[in-house]
Amino acid sequence: MPDFYAEGEYDLSGFAVGIVKKDSVIDGKNIVAGDVLIGLPSSGVHSNGFSLIRRVLARSGLSLNDQLPGGSVTLGEALMAPTAIYVKQVLDLISKGGVKGIARITGGGFTDNMPRVFPKGPGASIYKESWEVPTLFIWIQEVNCVLHSNDGL
């Protein structure tokens, strides 16, 4: 996690490992044109987003105690929303059948993560108006766009 740990510091963390029977692996190889994408809502920034958050917060002029612009909580409260673990929702979808691929959308967003699950050829049409963007992500995008325009990017 760049820009987070001082030299000589480290973090101890936990993780989870799962298993799946070889004949039950969902690898995306059967995805075809016309299949439908289903998105699950994010509960927040999660761990992969905090390098960006630190830069955005530092350059925004706001503190963790300030109100999230357009929101009903402070920036600190919005950023500390617990990370959702989506296993129950995903297993429910899988149990209904027809799931051909699964992608976890992390710091790289759609463009870095979606292609990993598609076989060669198919792509995706994503209609950004089809879901409500959480207020926190709107603020991040607005501040990040200003940061990039001020940096000459």
Short mmCIF file of the C-alpha atoms (twelve columns), coordinates in Angstrom:
data_MODEL
# 
_entry.id   MODEL 
# 
loop_
_atom_site.group_PDB 
_atom_site.id 
_atom_site.type_symbol 
_atom_site.label_atom_id 
_atom_site.label_alt_id 
_atom_site.label_comp_id 
_atom_site.label_asym_id 
_atom_site.label_seq_id 
_atom_site.Cartn_x 
_atom_site.Cartn_y 
_atom_site.Cartn_z 
_atom_site.pdbx_PDB_model_num 
ATOM 1   C CA . MET A 1   0.000   0.000   0.000   1 
ATOM 2   C CA . PRO A 2   2.037   2.897   -1.293  1 
ATOM 3   C CA . ASP A 3   2.333   6.043   0.817   1 
ATOM 4   C CA . PHE A 4   0.849   4.319   3.846   1 
ATOM 5   C CA . TYR A 5   3.617   2.669   5.858   1 
ATOM 6   C CA . ALA A 6   6.696   4.450   7.124   1 
ATOM 7   C CA . GLU A 7   10.030  2.700   6.579   1 
ATOM 8   C CA . GLY A 8   10.380  -0.221  8.978   1 
ATOM 9   C CA . GLU A 9   6.619   -0.486  9.639   1 
ATOM 10  C CA . TYR A 10  4.492   -3.397  8.599   1 
ATOM 11  C CA . ASP A 11  0.978   -4.683  9.038   1 
ATOM 12  C CA . LEU A 12  -0.304  -8.090  9.966   1 
ATOM 13  C CA . SER A 13  -3.602  -8.981  8.356   1 
ATOM 14  C CA . GLY A 14  -5.865  -11.919 7.805   1 
ATOM 15  C CA . PHE A 15  -7.332  -13.381 4.679   1 
ATOM 16  C CA . ALA A 16  -9.737  -16.050 3.576   1 
ATOM 17  C CA . VAL A 17  -9.202  -18.896 1.152   1 
ATOM 18  C CA . GLY A 18  -11.942 -20.849 -0.516  1 
ATOM 19  C CA . ILE A 19  -12.102 -24.041 -2.494  1 
ATOM 20  C CA . VAL A 20  -14.198 -25.113 -5.438  1 
ATOM 21  C CA . LYS A 21  -14.593 -28.430 -7.184  1 
ATOM 22  C CA . LYS A 22  -12.791 -28.439 -10.526 1 
ATOM 23  C CA . ASP A 23  -16.016 -29.042 -12.473 1 
ATOM 24  C CA . SER A 24  -17.689 -26.081 -10.706 1 
ATOM 25  C CA . VAL A 25  -15.073 -23.429 -11.569 1 
ATOM 26  C CA . ILE A 26  -16.650 -20.300 -13.086 1 
ATOM 27  C CA . ASP A 27  -13.959 -19.046 -15.447 1 
ATOM 28  C CA . GLY A 28  -15.772 -16.973 -18.071 1 
ATOM 29  C CA . LYS A 29  -14.944 -19.278 -20.983 1 
ATOM 30  C CA . ASN A 30  -18.648 -19.776 -21.813 1 
ATOM 31  C CA . ILE A 31  -19.522 -16.051 -21.950 1 
ATOM 32  C CA . VAL A 32  -21.141 -15.130 -25.278 1 
ATOM 33  C CA . ALA A 33  -22.586 -12.008 -26.872 1 
ATOM 34  C CA . GLY A 34  -26.018 -11.302 -25.434 1 
ATOM 35  C CA . ASP A 35  -25.232 -12.442 -21.887 1 
ATOM 36  C CA . VAL A 36  -26.245 -10.010 -19.143 1 
ATOM 37  C CA . LEU A 37  -24.030 -8.335  -16.540 1 
ATOM 38  C CA . ILE A 38  -25.262 -8.138  -12.953 1 
ATOM 39  C CA . GLY A 39  -23.565 -5.695  -10.607 1 
ATOM 40  C CA . LEU A 40  -23.573 -5.757  -6.825  1 
ATOM 41  C CA . PRO A 41  -23.402 -2.400  -5.029  1 
ATOM 42  C CA . SER A 42  -20.200 -1.461  -3.269  1 
ATOM 43  C CA . SER A 43  -20.361 -0.737  0.446   1 
ATOM 44  C CA . GLY A 44  -17.488 1.720   0.185   1 
ATOM 45  C CA . VAL A 45  -13.914 2.287   -0.883  1 
ATOM 46  C CA . HIS A 46  -12.526 -0.937  0.572   1 
ATOM 47  C CA . SER A 47  -8.798  -1.483  1.021   1 
ATOM 48  C CA . ASN A 48  -7.631  -1.028  -2.574  1 
ATOM 49  C CA . GLY A 49  -8.941  2.528   -2.799  1 
ATOM 50  C CA . PHE A 50  -7.122  4.174   0.077   1 
ATOM 51  C CA . SER A 51  -3.990  5.215   -1.814  1 
ATOM 52  C CA . LEU A 52  -6.232  7.336   -4.036  1 
ATOM 53  C CA . ILE A 53  -8.320  8.494   -1.067  1 
ATOM 54  C CA . ARG A 54  -5.262  9.810   0.789   1 
ATOM 55  C CA . ARG A 55  -4.245  11.896  -2.245  1 
ATOM 56  C CA . VAL A 56  -7.779  13.150  -2.860  1 
ATOM 57  C CA . LEU A 57  -8.325  14.025  0.794   1 
ATOM 58  C CA . ALA A 58  -4.965  15.801  1.101   1 
ATOM 59  C CA . ARG A 59  -5.626  17.962  -1.951  1 
ATOM 60  C CA . SER A 60  -9.352  18.551  -1.330  1 
ATOM 61  C CA . GLY A 61  -8.878  20.905  1.616   1 
ATOM 62  C CA . LEU A 62  -11.304 18.830  3.689   1 
ATOM 63  C CA . SER A 63  -10.712 16.745  6.809   1 
ATOM 64  C CA . LEU A 64  -12.209 13.467  7.962   1 
ATOM 65  C CA . ASN A 65  -14.459 15.480  10.301  1 
ATOM 66  C CA . ASP A 66  -15.958 17.527  7.463   1 
ATOM 67  C CA . GLN A 67  -19.312 16.652  5.977   1 
ATOM 68  C CA . LEU A 68  -19.129 14.514  2.845   1 
ATOM 69  C CA . PRO A 69  -20.202 16.977  0.118   1 
ATOM 70  C CA . GLY A 70  -23.736 16.018  -0.880  1 
ATOM 71  C CA . GLY A 71  -23.915 13.407  1.883   1 
ATOM 72  C CA . SER A 72  -25.398 13.037  5.341   1 
ATOM 73  C CA . VAL A 73  -22.254 11.759  7.118   1 
ATOM 74  C CA . THR A 74  -18.700 12.965  7.635   1 
ATOM 75  C CA . LEU A 75  -15.948 11.964  5.230   1 
ATOM 76  C CA . GLY A 76  -14.460 9.815   7.998   1 
ATOM 77  C CA . GLU A 77  -17.727 7.955   8.512   1 
ATOM 78  C CA . ALA A 78  -18.178 7.407   4.781   1 
ATOM 79  C CA . LEU A 79  -14.611 6.145   4.377   1 
ATOM 80  C CA . MET A 80  -14.824 3.779   7.330   1 
ATOM 81  C CA . ALA A 81  -17.904 1.936   6.066   1 
ATOM 82  C CA . PRO A 82  -17.184 -1.746  6.618   1 
ATOM 83  C CA . THR A 83  -16.098 -3.728  3.577   1 
ATOM 84  C CA . ALA A 84  -18.911 -5.928  2.334   1 
ATOM 85  C CA . ILE A 85  -18.134 -9.581  1.803   1 
ATOM 86  C CA . TYR A 86  -20.318 -10.621 -1.123  1 
ATOM 87  C CA . VAL A 87  -20.170 -14.396 -0.765  1 
ATOM 88  C CA . LYS A 88  -23.839 -14.808 0.243   1 
ATOM 89  C CA . GLN A 89  -25.117 -12.763 -2.703  1 
ATOM 90  C CA . VAL A 90  -22.775 -14.485 -5.156  1 
ATOM 91  C CA . LEU A 91  -23.624 -17.979 -3.911  1 
ATOM 92  C CA . ASP A 92  -27.327 -17.133 -4.164  1 
ATOM 93  C CA . LEU A 93  -26.882 -16.048 -7.798  1 
ATOM 94  C CA . ILE A 94  -24.804 -19.136 -8.595  1 
ATOM 95  C CA . SER A 95  -27.425 -21.421 -7.038  1 
ATOM 96  C CA . LYS A 96  -29.990 -20.063 -9.499  1 
ATOM 97  C CA . GLY A 97  -27.773 -21.164 -12.393 1 
ATOM 98  C CA . GLY A 98  -26.468 -19.422 -15.476 1 
ATOM 99  C CA . VAL A 99  -23.504 -17.581 -13.928 1 
ATOM 100 C CA . LYS A 100 -20.701 -17.778 -16.503 1 
ATOM 101 C CA . GLY A 101 -18.137 -15.356 -15.110 1 
ATOM 102 C CA . ILE A 102 -17.380 -13.309 -12.008 1 
ATOM 103 C CA . ALA A 103 -15.189 -10.202 -11.769 1 
ATOM 104 C CA . ARG A 104 -14.208 -8.300  -8.680  1 
ATOM 105 C CA . ILE A 105 -13.999 -4.623  -9.618  1 
ATOM 106 C CA . THR A 106 -11.043 -3.210  -7.702  1 
ATOM 107 C CA . GLY A 107 -8.837  -0.144  -8.090  1 
ATOM 108 C CA . GLY A 108 -8.498  -0.684  -11.838 1 
ATOM 109 C CA . GLY A 109 -12.238 -0.291  -12.330 1 
ATOM 110 C CA . PHE A 110 -14.203 -1.798  -15.192 1 
ATOM 111 C CA . THR A 111 -11.503 -1.318  -17.806 1 
ATOM 112 C CA . ASP A 112 -8.822  -3.282  -15.930 1 
ATOM 113 C CA . ASN A 113 -10.988 -5.934  -14.294 1 
ATOM 114 C CA . MET A 114 -13.794 -6.843  -16.698 1 
ATOM 115 C CA . PRO A 115 -11.553 -8.063  -19.555 1 
ATOM 116 C CA . ARG A 116 -9.974  -10.646 -17.238 1 
ATOM 117 C CA . VAL A 117 -13.185 -12.674 -17.162 1 
ATOM 118 C CA . PHE A 118 -14.094 -12.512 -20.872 1 
ATOM 119 C CA . PRO A 119 -12.864 -15.021 -23.417 1 
ATOM 120 C CA . LYS A 120 -11.165 -13.520 -26.481 1 
ATOM 121 C CA . GLY A 121 -13.716 -11.626 -28.547 1 
ATOM 122 C CA . PRO A 122 -16.682 -10.571 -26.403 1 
ATOM 123 C CA . GLY A 123 -16.696 -7.286  -24.563 1 
ATOM 124 C CA . ALA A 124 -19.362 -5.532  -22.528 1 
ATOM 125 C CA . SER A 125 -21.729 -2.651  -22.942 1 
ATOM 126 C CA . ILE A 126 -22.157 -0.998  -19.571 1 
ATOM 127 C CA . TYR A 127 -24.876 1.588   -19.123 1 
ATOM 128 C CA . LYS A 128 -23.622 3.894   -16.388 1 
ATOM 129 C CA . GLU A 129 -27.083 5.386   -15.937 1 
ATOM 130 C CA . SER A 130 -28.424 1.989   -14.837 1 
ATOM 131 C CA . TRP A 131 -27.324 2.356   -11.203 1 
ATOM 132 C CA . GLU A 132 -27.080 5.037   -8.555  1 
ATOM 133 C CA . VAL A 133 -23.504 6.103   -7.835  1 
ATOM 134 C CA . PRO A 134 -22.862 6.478   -4.085  1 
ATOM 135 C CA . THR A 135 -22.222 10.037  -2.939  1 
ATOM 136 C CA . LEU A 136 -18.697 9.149   -1.755  1 
ATOM 137 C CA . PHE A 137 -17.708 8.016   -5.249  1 
ATOM 138 C CA . ILE A 138 -19.178 11.144  -6.831  1 
ATOM 139 C CA . TRP A 139 -17.052 13.275  -4.476  1 
ATOM 140 C CA . ILE A 140 -13.905 11.224  -5.234  1 
ATOM 141 C CA . GLN A 141 -14.497 11.564  -8.970  1 
ATOM 142 C CA . GLU A 142 -15.116 15.312  -8.767  1 
ATOM 143 C CA . VAL A 143 -12.018 16.005  -6.656  1 
ATOM 144 C CA . ASN A 144 -9.864  13.609  -8.692  1 
ATOM 145 C CA . CYS A 145 -10.900 15.316  -11.952 1 
ATOM 146 C CA . VAL A 146 -9.912  18.675  -10.485 1 
ATOM 147 C CA . LEU A 147 -6.589  17.197  -9.294  1 
ATOM 148 C CA . HIS A 148 -5.815  15.865  -12.766 1 
ATOM 149 C CA . SER A 149 -6.780  19.091  -14.509 1 
ATOM 150 C CA . ASN A 150 -4.576  21.082  -12.103 1 
ATOM 151 C CA . ASP A 151 -1.677  18.689  -12.726 1 
ATOM 152 C CA . GLY A 152 -1.954  19.257  -16.454 1 
ATOM 153 C CA . LEU A 153 -3.050  15.662  -17.089 1 
# 
